[in-house]
Structure formats: structure tokens, C-alpha cells
mmCIF file of C-alpha atoms in Angstrom:
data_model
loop_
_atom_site.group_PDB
_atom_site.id
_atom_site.type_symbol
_atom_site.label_atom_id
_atom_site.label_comp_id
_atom_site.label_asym_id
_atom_site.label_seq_id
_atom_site.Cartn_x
_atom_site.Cartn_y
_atom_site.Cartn_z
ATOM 1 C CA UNK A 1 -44.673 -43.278 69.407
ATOM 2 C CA UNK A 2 -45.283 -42.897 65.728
ATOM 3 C CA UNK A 3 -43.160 -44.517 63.219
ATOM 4 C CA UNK A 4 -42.559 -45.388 59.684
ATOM 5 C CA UNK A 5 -40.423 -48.090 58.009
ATOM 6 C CA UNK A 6 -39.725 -47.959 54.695
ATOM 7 C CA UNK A 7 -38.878 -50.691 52.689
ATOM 8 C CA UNK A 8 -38.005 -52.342 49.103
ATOM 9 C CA UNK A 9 -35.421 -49.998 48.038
ATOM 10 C CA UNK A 10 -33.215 -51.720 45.450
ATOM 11 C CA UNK A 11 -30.482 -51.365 42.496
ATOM 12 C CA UNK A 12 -33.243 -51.340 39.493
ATOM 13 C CA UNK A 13 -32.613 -51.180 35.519
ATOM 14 C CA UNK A 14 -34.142 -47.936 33.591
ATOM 15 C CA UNK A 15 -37.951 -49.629 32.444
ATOM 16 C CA UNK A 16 -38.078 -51.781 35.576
ATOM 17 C CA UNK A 17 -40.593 -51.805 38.399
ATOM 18 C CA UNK A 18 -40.523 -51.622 42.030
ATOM 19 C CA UNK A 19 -42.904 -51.583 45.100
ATOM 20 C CA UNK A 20 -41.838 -49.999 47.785
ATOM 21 C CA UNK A 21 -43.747 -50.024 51.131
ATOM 22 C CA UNK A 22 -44.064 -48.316 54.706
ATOM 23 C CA UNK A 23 -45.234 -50.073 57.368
ATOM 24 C CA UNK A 24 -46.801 -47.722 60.060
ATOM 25 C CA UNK A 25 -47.279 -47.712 64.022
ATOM 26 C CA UNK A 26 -47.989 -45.738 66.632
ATOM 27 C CA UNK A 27 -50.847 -44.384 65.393
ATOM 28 C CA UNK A 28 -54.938 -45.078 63.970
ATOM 29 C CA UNK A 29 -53.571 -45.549 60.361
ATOM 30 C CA UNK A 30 -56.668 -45.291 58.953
ATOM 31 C CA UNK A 31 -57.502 -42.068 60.331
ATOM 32 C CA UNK A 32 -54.653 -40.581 58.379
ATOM 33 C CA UNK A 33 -53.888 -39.163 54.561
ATOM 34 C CA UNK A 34 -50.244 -40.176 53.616
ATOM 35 C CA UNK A 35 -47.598 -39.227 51.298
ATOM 36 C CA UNK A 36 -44.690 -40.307 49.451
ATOM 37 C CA UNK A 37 -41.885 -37.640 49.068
ATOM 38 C CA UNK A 38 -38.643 -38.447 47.634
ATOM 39 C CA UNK A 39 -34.960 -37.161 47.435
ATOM 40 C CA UNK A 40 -32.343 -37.737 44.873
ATOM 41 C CA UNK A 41 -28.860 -37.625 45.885
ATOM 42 C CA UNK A 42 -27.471 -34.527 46.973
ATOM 43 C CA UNK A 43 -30.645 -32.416 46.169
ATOM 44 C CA UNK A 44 -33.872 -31.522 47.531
ATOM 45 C CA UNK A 45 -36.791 -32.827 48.568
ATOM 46 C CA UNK A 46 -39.752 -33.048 45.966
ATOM 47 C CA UNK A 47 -43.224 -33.791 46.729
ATOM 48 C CA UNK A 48 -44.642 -37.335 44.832
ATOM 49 C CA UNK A 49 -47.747 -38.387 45.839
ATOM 50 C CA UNK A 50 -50.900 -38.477 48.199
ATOM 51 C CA UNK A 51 -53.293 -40.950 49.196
ATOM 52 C CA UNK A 52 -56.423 -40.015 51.298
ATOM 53 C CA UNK A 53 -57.088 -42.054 54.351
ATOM 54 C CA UNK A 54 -59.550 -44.214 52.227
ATOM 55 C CA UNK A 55 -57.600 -44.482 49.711
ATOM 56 C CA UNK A 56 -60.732 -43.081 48.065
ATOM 57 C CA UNK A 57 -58.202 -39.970 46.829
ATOM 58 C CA UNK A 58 -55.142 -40.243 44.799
ATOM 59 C CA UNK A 59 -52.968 -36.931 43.770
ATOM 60 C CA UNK A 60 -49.377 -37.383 42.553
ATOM 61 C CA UNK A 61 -46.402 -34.957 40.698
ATOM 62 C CA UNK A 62 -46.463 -34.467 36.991
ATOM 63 C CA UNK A 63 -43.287 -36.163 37.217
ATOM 64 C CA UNK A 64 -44.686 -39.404 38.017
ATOM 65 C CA UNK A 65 -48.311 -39.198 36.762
ATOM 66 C CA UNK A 66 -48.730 -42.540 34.827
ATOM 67 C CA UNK A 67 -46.074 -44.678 36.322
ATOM 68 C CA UNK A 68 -46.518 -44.736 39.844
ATOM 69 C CA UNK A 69 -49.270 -45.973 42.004
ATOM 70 C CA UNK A 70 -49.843 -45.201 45.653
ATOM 71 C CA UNK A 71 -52.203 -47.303 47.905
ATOM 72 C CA UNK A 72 -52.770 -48.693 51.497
ATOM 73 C CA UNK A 73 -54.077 -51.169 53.239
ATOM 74 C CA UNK A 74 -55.573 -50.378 56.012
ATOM 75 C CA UNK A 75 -55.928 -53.389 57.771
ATOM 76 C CA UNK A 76 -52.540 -53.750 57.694
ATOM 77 C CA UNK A 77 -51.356 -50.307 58.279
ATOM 78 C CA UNK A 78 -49.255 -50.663 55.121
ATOM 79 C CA UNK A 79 -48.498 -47.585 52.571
ATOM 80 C CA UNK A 80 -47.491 -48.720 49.432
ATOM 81 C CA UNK A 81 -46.161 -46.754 45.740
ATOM 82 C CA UNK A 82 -45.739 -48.884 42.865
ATOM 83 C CA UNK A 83 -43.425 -47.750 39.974
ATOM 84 C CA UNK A 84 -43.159 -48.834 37.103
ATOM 85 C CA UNK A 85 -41.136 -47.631 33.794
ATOM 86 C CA UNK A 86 -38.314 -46.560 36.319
ATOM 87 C CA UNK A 87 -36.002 -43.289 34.576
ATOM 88 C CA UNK A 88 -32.293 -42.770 36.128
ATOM 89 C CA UNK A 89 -34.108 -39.341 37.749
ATOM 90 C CA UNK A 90 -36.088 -41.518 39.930
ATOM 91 C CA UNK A 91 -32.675 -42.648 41.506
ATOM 92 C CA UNK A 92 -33.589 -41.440 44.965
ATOM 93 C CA UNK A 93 -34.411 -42.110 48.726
ATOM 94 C CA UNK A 94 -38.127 -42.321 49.090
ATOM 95 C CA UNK A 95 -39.842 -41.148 52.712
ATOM 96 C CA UNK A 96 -43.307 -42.042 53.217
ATOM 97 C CA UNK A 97 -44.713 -39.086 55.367
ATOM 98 C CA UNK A 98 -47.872 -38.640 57.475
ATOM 99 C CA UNK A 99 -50.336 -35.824 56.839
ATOM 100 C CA UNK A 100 -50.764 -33.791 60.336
ATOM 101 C CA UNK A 101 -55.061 -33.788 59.557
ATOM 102 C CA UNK A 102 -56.929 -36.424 61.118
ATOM 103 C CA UNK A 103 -60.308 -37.680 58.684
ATOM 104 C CA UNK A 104 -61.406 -36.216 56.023
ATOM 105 C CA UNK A 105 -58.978 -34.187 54.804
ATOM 106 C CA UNK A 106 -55.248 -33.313 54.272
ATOM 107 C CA UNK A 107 -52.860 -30.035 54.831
ATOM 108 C CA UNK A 108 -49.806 -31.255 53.246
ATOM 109 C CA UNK A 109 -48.427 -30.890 56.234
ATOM 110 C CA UNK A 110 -46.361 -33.645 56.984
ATOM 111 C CA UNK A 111 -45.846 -34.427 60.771
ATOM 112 C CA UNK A 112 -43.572 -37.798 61.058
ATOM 113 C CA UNK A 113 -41.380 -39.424 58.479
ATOM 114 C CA UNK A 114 -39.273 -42.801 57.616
ATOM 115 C CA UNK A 115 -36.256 -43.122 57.299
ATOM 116 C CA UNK A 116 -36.732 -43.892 54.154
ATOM 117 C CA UNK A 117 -35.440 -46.370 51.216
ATOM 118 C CA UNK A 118 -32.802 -45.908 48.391
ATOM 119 C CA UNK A 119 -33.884 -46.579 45.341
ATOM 120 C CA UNK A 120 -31.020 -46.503 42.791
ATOM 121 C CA UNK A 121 -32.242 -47.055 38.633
ATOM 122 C CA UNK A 122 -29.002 -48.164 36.778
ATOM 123 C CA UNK A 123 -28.166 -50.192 33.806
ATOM 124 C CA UNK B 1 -48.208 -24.679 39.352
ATOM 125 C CA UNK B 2 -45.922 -22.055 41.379
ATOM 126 C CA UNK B 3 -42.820 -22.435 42.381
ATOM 127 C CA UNK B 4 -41.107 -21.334 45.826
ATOM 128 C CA UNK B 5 -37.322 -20.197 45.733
ATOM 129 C CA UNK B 6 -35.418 -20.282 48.412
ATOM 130 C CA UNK B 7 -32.099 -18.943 48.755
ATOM 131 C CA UNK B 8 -29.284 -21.772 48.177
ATOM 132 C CA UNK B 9 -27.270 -20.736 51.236
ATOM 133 C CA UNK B 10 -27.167 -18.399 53.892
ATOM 134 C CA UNK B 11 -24.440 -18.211 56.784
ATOM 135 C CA UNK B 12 -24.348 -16.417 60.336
ATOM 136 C CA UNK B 13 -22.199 -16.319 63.380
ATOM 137 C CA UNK B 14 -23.220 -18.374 66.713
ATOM 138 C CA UNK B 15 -25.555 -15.835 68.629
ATOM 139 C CA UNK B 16 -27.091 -13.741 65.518
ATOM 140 C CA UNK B 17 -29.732 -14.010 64.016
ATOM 141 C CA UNK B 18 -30.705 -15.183 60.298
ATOM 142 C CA UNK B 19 -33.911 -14.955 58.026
ATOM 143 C CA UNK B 20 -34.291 -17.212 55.372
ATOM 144 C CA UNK B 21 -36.993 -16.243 52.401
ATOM 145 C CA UNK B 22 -39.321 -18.690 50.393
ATOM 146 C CA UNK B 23 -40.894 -16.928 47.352
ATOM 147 C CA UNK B 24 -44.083 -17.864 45.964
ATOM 148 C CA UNK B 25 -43.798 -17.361 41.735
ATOM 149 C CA UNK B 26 -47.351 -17.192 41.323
ATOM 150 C CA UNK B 27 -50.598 -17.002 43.521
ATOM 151 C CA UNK B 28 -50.656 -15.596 46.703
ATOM 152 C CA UNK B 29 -48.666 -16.967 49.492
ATOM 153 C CA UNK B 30 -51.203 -16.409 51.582
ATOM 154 C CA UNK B 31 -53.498 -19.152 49.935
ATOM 155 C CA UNK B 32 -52.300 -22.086 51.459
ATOM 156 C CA UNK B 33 -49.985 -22.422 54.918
ATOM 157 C CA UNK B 34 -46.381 -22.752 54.610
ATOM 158 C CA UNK B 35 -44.602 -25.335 56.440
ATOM 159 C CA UNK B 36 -40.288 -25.337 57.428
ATOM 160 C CA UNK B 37 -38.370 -28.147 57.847
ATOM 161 C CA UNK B 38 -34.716 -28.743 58.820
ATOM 162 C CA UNK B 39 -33.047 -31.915 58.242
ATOM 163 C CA UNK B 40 -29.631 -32.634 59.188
ATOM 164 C CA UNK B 41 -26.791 -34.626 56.899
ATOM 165 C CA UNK B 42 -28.245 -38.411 57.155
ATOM 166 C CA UNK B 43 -31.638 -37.360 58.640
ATOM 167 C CA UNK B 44 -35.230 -37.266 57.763
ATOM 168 C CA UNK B 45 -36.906 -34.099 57.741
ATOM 169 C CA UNK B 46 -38.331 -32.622 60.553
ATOM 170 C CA UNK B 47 -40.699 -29.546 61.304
ATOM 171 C CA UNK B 48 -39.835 -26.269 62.608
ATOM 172 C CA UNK B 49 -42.566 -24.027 61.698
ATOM 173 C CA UNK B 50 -46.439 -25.499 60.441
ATOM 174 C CA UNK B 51 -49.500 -23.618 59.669
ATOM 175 C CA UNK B 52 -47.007 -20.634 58.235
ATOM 176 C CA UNK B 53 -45.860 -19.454 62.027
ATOM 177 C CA UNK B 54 -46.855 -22.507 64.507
ATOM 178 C CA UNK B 55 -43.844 -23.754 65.934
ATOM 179 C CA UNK B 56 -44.384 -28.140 67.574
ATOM 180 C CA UNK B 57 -43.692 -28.908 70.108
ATOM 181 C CA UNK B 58 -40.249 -29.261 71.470
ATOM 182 C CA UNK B 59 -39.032 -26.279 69.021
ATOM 183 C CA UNK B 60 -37.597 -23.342 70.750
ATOM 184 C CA UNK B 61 -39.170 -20.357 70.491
ATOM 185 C CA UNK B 62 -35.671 -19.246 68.823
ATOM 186 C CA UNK B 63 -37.539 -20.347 64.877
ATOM 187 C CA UNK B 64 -40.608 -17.957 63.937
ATOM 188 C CA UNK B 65 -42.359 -17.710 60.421
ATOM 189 C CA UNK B 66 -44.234 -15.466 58.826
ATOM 190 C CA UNK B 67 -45.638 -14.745 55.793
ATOM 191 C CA UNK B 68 -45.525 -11.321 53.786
ATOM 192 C CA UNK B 69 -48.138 -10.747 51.215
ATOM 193 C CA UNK B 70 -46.416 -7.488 49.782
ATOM 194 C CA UNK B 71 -43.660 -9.568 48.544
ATOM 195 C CA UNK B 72 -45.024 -12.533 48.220
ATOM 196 C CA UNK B 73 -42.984 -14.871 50.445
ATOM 197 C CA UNK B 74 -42.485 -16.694 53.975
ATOM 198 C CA UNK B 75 -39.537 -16.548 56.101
ATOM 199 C CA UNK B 76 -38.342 -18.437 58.793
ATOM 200 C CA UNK B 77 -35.952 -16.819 61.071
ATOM 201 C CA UNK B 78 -33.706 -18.137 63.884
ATOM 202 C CA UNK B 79 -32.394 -16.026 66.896
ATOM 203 C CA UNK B 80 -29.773 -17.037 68.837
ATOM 204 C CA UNK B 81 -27.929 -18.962 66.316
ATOM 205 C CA UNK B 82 -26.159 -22.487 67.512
ATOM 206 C CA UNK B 83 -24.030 -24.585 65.898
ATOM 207 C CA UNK B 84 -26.653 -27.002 66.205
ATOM 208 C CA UNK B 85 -28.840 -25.031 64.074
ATOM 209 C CA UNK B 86 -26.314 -25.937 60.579
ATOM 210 C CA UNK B 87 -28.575 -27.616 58.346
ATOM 211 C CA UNK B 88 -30.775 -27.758 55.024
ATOM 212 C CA UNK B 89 -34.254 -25.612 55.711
ATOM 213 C CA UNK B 90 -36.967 -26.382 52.779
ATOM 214 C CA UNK B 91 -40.275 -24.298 52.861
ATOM 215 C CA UNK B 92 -43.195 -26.535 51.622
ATOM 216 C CA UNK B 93 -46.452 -25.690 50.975
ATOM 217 C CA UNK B 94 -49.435 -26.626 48.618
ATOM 218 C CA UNK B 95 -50.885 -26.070 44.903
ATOM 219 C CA UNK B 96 -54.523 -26.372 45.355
ATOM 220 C CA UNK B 97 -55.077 -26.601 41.750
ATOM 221 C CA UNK B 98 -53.990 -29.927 41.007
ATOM 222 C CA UNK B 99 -53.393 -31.394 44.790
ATOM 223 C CA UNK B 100 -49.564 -31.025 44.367
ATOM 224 C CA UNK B 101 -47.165 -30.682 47.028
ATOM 225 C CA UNK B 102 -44.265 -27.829 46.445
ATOM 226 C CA UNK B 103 -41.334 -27.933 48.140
ATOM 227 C CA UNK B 104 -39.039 -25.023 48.045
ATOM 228 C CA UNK B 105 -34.991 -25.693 46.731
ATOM 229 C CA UNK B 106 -33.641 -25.556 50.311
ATOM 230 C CA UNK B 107 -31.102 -23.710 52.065
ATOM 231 C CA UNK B 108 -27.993 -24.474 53.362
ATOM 232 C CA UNK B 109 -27.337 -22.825 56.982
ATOM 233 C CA UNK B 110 -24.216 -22.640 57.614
ATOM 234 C CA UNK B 111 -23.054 -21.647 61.509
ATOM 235 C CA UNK B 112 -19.473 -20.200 62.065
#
């Protein structure tokens, strides 16, 4: 059974920084592209980043470009997004998200998710 | 980029059927697949139509999508409506330009 466990959510201050992380099972992590999509309260889901199975690709939303950092490590079938100069519109639960496409490629088509982690940015 | 725009909400009685639209703003909507996913108050997201009309399995044959290139848009539409089926529905699909995932605004099914 697949599954994804998000963790590191926390209460942060605007300019802070945060890692969040998803440990994964069920499944040959490495084989896999993964995501990071994200929710703010009450609203819809929005796309923030991608990281290829070798973490040899990296793709994220304009909204983030900069600040955030996805990687893995594959020997510990860990996803990981670091942010960093946190803005009150990142206030959100984060989902980490595999890609349905085994190697070598991705459909942004995302087959299992976490339950994800609340991250709240507040002074 | 494009954008896809959903309706906000849509509402049906128990045993009709519904049709929600997802409207690519630019580029065809043909160009890359278009995935549905419901997700319930206090739930993840989970798929109901991949690959623009491939339903996983476990999904009843109730959801179907399709894709209309004369308007430009995907639709998912549920037969046989149950109370069961009252959630959020996002489209999603991708912007092969820059490698960014697009997620429509979601819409709000409601069943009474």
C-alpha cells in the first residue's frame, strides 16, 4: 500500500524558513517523479513544485521560484521542500504527491497523496 | 501560462446527472491530458478521471471525461448523482512550457 507522511508543518514568522518533508512507502521511491502541491485555507489547490526521480530535474510555480527548494533522498525514500523567505500567502497545507509515470519521465498526474502538513506564516 | 476555469459551483438532485466544465485560456486543451479530482471536507485529493477520460480503478463508471477541442475545455460528468458524490472537483493538467502544474479553481458539487 502506498503512502505518504508529511511532516514539519509549523506556526512560522513572515521571512522565516521551514523544511518540510514526506516520508514515502509502499512503493520503489526512486522509480518515481514527485511533487509538492499546496492549499491555503478555504481555497484551491495550486501546483508548487516537481522533482524528477533523480532529482536530476527541478520545476516549481512562479510563485515560489527563488525561495523554495525541493529534493529527495533516495536512499531514504524522503521528499523534502525547503522554504525560505516565508510570505503570509504561503499559509497553507502542503501534500507531497506521487507522479503516476514510472522512470524517466512525469505526467503531472498525481496518483497518491499525504495527508499533508499545515504550515501557518504569522507574526 | 494558461489558465483553466472551472465553474465555482454547480448543484443537482440525487439520481441526475451533472457536467462540470474546465476551460483552457490559451493553447489547446488537447495538448496535454487533463486529470479530475474530488476531495471531500478534511480529505486529500483523490482521482476520478486521468489521461482526460480514464477512470482508476475502484471509480464507477458513473464519472466520464472528455475533452472538446471546439470549445476548448474538459468536462467531467457524473450520472446517477449520490449524496456521496458532494464535494470540491479540480481539473488539473500541465503547461509544457515552463514544467508547471495548473490546477483549475474547483467546483463545489452540491447534492440535494
Amino acid at each position: 500500500e502506498v503512502q505518504l507522511v508529511e511532516s514539519g508543518g509549523v506556526v512560522v514568522q513572515p521571512g522565516g524558513s521551514l523544511r518540510l518533508s514526506c516520508a514515502a512507502s509502499g512503493f520503489t521511491f526512486d522509480d518515481y517523479t514527485m511533487h509538492w502541491v499546496r492549499q491555503a485555507p478555504g481555497k484551491g489547490l495550486e501546483w508548487v513544485s516537481l522533482i524528477s526521480w533523480d532529482g536530476g530535474s527541478t520545476y516549481y510555480a512562479d510563485s515560489v521560484k527563488g525561495r523554495f527548494t525541493i529534493s529527495r533522498d533516495n536512499s531514504k525514500n524522503s521528499l523534502y521542500l525547503q522554504m525560505n523567505s516565508l510570505r503570509t500567502e504561503d499559509t497553507a497545507l502542503y501534500y507531497c504527491a506521487k507522479d503516476a509515470t514510472r522512470t524517466q519521465g512525469w505526467s503531472y498526474y498525481f496518483d497518491y497523496w499525504g495527508q499533508g502538513t499545515l504550515v501557518t506564516v504569522s507574526s | 501560462n494558461f489558465m483553466l476555469t472551472q465553474p465555482h459551483s454547480v448543484s443537482e438532485s440525487p439520481g441526475k446527472t451533472v457536467t462540470i466544465s474546465c476551460t483552457r485560456s490559451s493553447g489547446s486543451i488537447a495538448s496535454n491530458y487533463v486529470q479530475w479530482y474530488q476531495q471531500r471536507p478534511g480529505s486529500s485529493p483523490t482521482t476520478v478521471i486521468y489521461e482526460d477520460n480514464q477512470r482508476p480503478s475502484g471509480v464507477p463508471d458513473r464519472f466520464s471525461g472528455s475533452i472538446d477541442s471546439s470549445s476548448n475545455s474538459a468536462s467531467l460528468t457524473i450520472s446517477g448523482l449520490k449524496t456521496e458524490d458532494e464535494a470540491d472537483y479540480y481539473c488539473q493538467s500541465y503547461d509544457s512550457s515552463n514544467h508547471q502544474g495548473v490546477f483549475g479553481g474547483g467546483t463545489k458539487l452540491t447534492v440535494l
